[in-house]
Amino acid sequence: MISGPSGAGKGTVIALLRRRLGGLSLAVSATTRAPRPGEVDGREYHFMTRDEFEREVAAGAFLEWVEYSGALYGTLRREVEDKLARGDDVLLEIELRGARAVRRAMPEAVLVFIAPPSLDELGRRLRGRGTESDEAVARRLEIAAGELAAADEFDHVVVNDDAERAAAELAAIISEERKED
Ligand code: ADP
Ligand code: 5GP
């Protein structure tokens, strides 16, 4: 499980990680937020209306789901189970409350926190990404302050100073955890 504040570089580091290490599948979450330019349905997320999402909740399709910054996000059980059944390790890229819920449901999960070098740098990255309004960036920074305080609940903390270095550290963590299984 890869968690950490929005803008810390989770997506960037995960993409670099997957070039370094095989046998990893990314569980595609469902969300009600609007796709960003370049995002493709079924690749970054399963984009759903609130009605569709709530029907999946009622059907018990989610391992966990949360409301985050005005939208719903959730991990679909089928995304995780199908990939584990194929023998892959499954990566979940989810926020803090979801990570805690998955840890309760699957205690064997390994939790990695991706931290920005500082809150100032996080603000620069979020603004630099250019995908959120000023107001949405401010909201994400407020949430981030609370999330950073929870880093010590995680099995590993990786500071994303340089993305390639962080990806190499994450690859080493996963290789080590695989040996322990
Ligand atoms: P997250 O998935 O955690 O929300 P992203 O991967 O989208 O974060 O990264 C947020 C922004 O920061 C992007 O514009 C990305 O290119 C940039 N970024 C990611 N890692 C680094 C880094 N190590 N140094 C500088 N910028 C980075
Ligand atoms: P974004 O809108 O930037 O893609 O994601 C916002 C936040 O939602 C990020 O912290 C991301 O990790 C988290 N997130 C994405 N998918 C899920 C999910 O399925 N469950 C939970 N709990 N959080 C998610």
Coordinates of C-alpha atoms and ligand atoms in Angstrom, one line a residue:
M1 CA 0.0 0.0 0.0
I2 CA 1.4 3.3 -1.0
S3 CA 0.0 6.3 0.8
G4 CA 1.0 9.9 1.4
P5 CA -0.3 13.4 0.7
S6 CA -1.6 14.4 -2.7
G7 CA 1.3 15.9 -4.6
A8 CA 4.0 14.0 -2.8
G9 CA 4.8 12.1 -6.0
K10 CA 3.1 8.7 -5.4
G11 CA 2.1 8.4 -9.1
T12 CA 5.5 9.4 -10.3
V13 CA 7.4 7.1 -8.0
I14 CA 5.1 4.1 -8.7
A15 CA 5.5 4.5 -12.5
L16 CA 9.4 4.5 -12.0
L17 CA 9.1 1.5 -9.6
R18 CA 7.2 -0.6 -12.2
R19 CA 10.0 -0.1 -14.7
R20 CA 12.5 -1.5 -12.1
L21 CA 10.5 -4.4 -10.7
G22 CA 8.2 -7.0 -12.3
G23 CA 5.3 -8.9 -10.8
L24 CA 3.5 -5.7 -9.6
S25 CA -0.1 -4.8 -10.6
L26 CA -1.7 -1.6 -9.7
A27 CA -5.3 -1.9 -8.4
V28 CA -7.3 0.8 -10.3
S29 CA -9.6 2.6 -7.8
A30 CA -13.0 4.0 -8.5
T31 CA -13.7 7.7 -8.0
T32 CA -16.4 10.3 -8.6
R33 CA -14.0 13.1 -9.3
A34 CA -13.7 14.4 -12.8
P35 CA -10.9 12.9 -15.0
R36 CA -7.9 15.3 -15.4
P37 CA -6.7 15.9 -18.9
G38 CA -4.9 12.8 -20.2
E39 CA -6.5 10.5 -17.7
V40 CA -8.2 7.5 -19.2
D41 CA -11.2 5.6 -17.7
G42 CA -10.1 2.2 -16.5
R43 CA -6.4 3.2 -16.5
E44 CA -5.9 5.9 -13.8
Y45 CA -9.4 5.3 -12.3
H46 CA -12.7 3.8 -13.0
F47 CA -14.6 7.1 -13.2
M48 CA -18.1 6.8 -11.9
T49 CA -21.1 9.0 -11.1
R50 CA -22.2 9.2 -7.5
D51 CA -25.1 6.9 -8.3
E52 CA -22.9 4.3 -9.8
F53 CA -20.4 4.5 -6.9
E54 CA -23.2 4.2 -4.4
R55 CA -24.6 1.1 -6.2
E56 CA -21.2 -0.5 -5.9
V57 CA -21.1 0.4 -2.2
A58 CA -24.5 -1.2 -1.6
A59 CA -23.4 -4.3 -3.5
G60 CA -20.4 -4.7 -1.2
A61 CA -17.9 -4.2 -4.0
F62 CA -15.4 -2.1 -2.1
L63 CA -12.6 -3.3 0.2
E64 CA -12.7 0.3 1.5
W65 CA -14.0 3.7 0.4
V66 CA -13.8 7.3 1.6
E67 CA -14.9 10.8 0.9
Y68 CA -11.8 12.9 0.1
S69 CA -11.9 16.6 -0.8
G70 CA -15.5 16.4 -2.0
A71 CA -15.3 13.2 -4.1
L72 CA -15.7 9.5 -3.3
Y73 CA -12.7 7.1 -3.8
G74 CA -12.7 3.4 -3.3
T75 CA -10.7 0.2 -3.8
L76 CA -12.7 -2.4 -5.7
R77 CA -12.4 -5.9 -4.2
R78 CA -12.3 -7.4 -7.7
E79 CA -9.3 -5.3 -8.7
V80 CA -7.3 -6.7 -5.8
E81 CA -8.5 -10.3 -5.8
D82 CA -8.1 -10.9 -9.6
K83 CA -4.5 -9.7 -9.5
L84 CA -3.5 -11.6 -6.3
A85 CA -5.1 -14.7 -7.9
R86 CA -2.7 -14.3 -10.9
G87 CA 0.2 -14.4 -8.5
D88 CA 1.1 -10.7 -8.7
D89 CA 1.8 -8.4 -5.8
V90 CA -0.8 -5.7 -5.8
L91 CA -0.1 -2.0 -5.3
L92 CA -2.8 0.2 -3.8
E93 CA -2.3 4.0 -4.0
I94 CA -4.7 5.3 -1.4
E95 CA -5.1 8.0 1.2
L96 CA -4.6 7.5 5.0
R97 CA -8.0 6.4 6.1
G98 CA -8.2 3.9 3.3
A99 CA -4.8 2.5 4.2
R100 CA -5.8 2.0 7.8
A101 CA -9.0 0.2 6.7
V102 CA -7.1 -2.1 4.4
R103 CA -4.5 -2.9 7.1
R104 CA -7.4 -4.0 9.3
A105 CA -8.9 -6.2 6.6
M106 CA -5.5 -7.5 5.3
P107 CA -2.9 -7.4 8.1
E108 CA -0.3 -8.9 5.8
A109 CA -0.3 -5.7 3.7
V110 CA 2.8 -3.6 3.8
L111 CA 2.3 0.1 4.3
V112 CA 4.7 2.6 2.7
F113 CA 4.4 6.3 3.2
I114 CA 5.7 8.6 0.5
A115 CA 6.6 11.9 2.1
P116 CA 7.5 15.2 0.4
P117 CA 10.8 16.8 1.5
S118 CA 8.8 19.6 3.1
L119 CA 5.3 21.1 3.1
D120 CA 6.6 24.1 1.1
E121 CA 7.9 21.7 -1.6
L122 CA 4.5 19.8 -1.5
G123 CA 2.8 23.1 -2.2
R124 CA 5.1 23.8 -5.1
R125 CA 4.5 20.4 -6.6
L126 CA 0.7 20.6 -6.3
R127 CA 0.7 24.0 -7.9
G128 CA 3.3 22.9 -10.5
R129 CA 1.2 19.9 -11.5
G130 CA -1.5 22.4 -12.5
T131 CA -4.4 20.0 -12.2
E132 CA -6.3 21.6 -9.3
S133 CA -7.7 25.0 -8.7
D134 CA -6.0 27.3 -6.1
E135 CA -8.9 26.3 -3.7
A136 CA -8.4 22.6 -4.3
V137 CA -4.6 22.9 -3.7
A138 CA -5.3 24.7 -0.4
R139 CA -7.7 22.0 0.7
R140 CA -5.1 19.3 -0.2
L141 CA -2.4 21.1 1.7
E142 CA -4.6 21.2 4.8
I143 CA -5.3 17.5 4.6
A144 CA -1.6 16.9 4.0
A145 CA -0.6 18.4 7.4
G146 CA -2.8 15.8 9.2
E147 CA -1.5 13.0 7.0
L148 CA 2.2 13.8 7.6
A149 CA 1.6 13.4 11.4
A150 CA 0.5 9.8 10.7
A151 CA 3.7 8.7 8.9
D152 CA 4.9 6.8 12.0
E153 CA 2.0 4.3 11.6
F154 CA 3.6 3.0 8.4
D155 CA 6.0 0.1 8.0
H156 CA 8.3 2.3 5.8
V157 CA 8.7 6.0 5.1
V158 CA 10.3 7.0 1.7
V159 CA 11.1 10.7 1.3
N160 CA 10.5 11.6 -2.4
D161 CA 13.4 14.0 -2.8
D162 CA 14.6 12.7 -6.1
A163 CA 12.0 10.5 -7.8
E164 CA 14.5 7.9 -9.2
R165 CA 16.2 7.5 -5.9
A166 CA 12.8 7.1 -4.1
A167 CA 11.8 4.5 -6.7
A168 CA 15.0 2.6 -6.1
E169 CA 14.4 2.7 -2.3
L170 CA 10.8 1.4 -2.8
A171 CA 12.0 -1.4 -5.1
A172 CA 14.5 -2.5 -2.4
I173 CA 11.7 -2.5 0.3
I174 CA 9.5 -4.7 -1.9
S175 CA 12.3 -7.1 -2.8
E176 CA 13.1 -7.4 0.9
E177 CA 9.4 -8.0 1.9
R178 CA 9.1 -10.6 -0.8
K179 CA 12.0 -12.6 0.7
E180 CA 10.2 -12.5 4.1
D181 CA 7.0 -14.1 2.7
Ligands
ADP1 P1 0.7 12.2 -6.2 O1 0.4 11.0 -7.1 O2 1.3 11.9 -4.9 O3 -0.5 13.1 -6.0 P2 2.3 13.1 -8.5 O4 3.1 11.9 -8.8 O5 1.2 13.5 -9.4 O6 1.8 13.1 -6.9 O7 3.4 14.3 -8.4 C1 3.0 15.7 -8.1 C2 3.8 16.7 -8.9 O8 5.2 16.7 -8.5 C3 3.9 16.3 -10.4 O9 3.8 17.4 -11.2 C4 5.2 15.5 -10.5 O10 5.8 15.7 -11.8 C5 6.1 16.3 -9.5 N1 7.1 15.4 -8.8 C6 7.0 14.1 -8.4 N2 8.1 13.7 -7.9 C7 9.0 14.7 -7.9 C8 10.3 14.9 -7.4 N3 11.0 14.0 -6.8 N4 10.9 16.2 -7.5 C9 10.2 17.2 -8.1 N5 8.9 17.1 -8.6 C10 8.3 15.9 -8.5
5GP2 P1 -6.2 12.3 -6.7 O1 -7.6 13.0 -6.8 O2 -5.1 13.2 -6.5 O3 -6.0 11.3 -7.8 O4 -6.3 11.4 -5.4 C1 -6.7 12.1 -4.2 C2 -6.3 11.1 -3.0 O5 -7.2 10.0 -3.0 C3 -4.9 10.6 -3.0 O6 -4.3 10.7 -1.7 C4 -5.0 9.2 -3.4 O7 -4.0 8.3 -2.9 C5 -6.4 8.8 -2.8 N1 -7.0 7.7 -3.4 C6 -7.0 7.2 -4.7 N2 -7.7 6.1 -4.8 C7 -8.2 5.8 -3.6 C8 -9.0 4.7 -3.1 O8 -9.4 3.8 -3.8 N3 -9.2 4.7 -1.7 C9 -8.8 5.7 -0.9 N4 -9.0 5.6 0.4 N5 -8.0 6.7 -1.4 C10 -7.8 6.8 -2.7

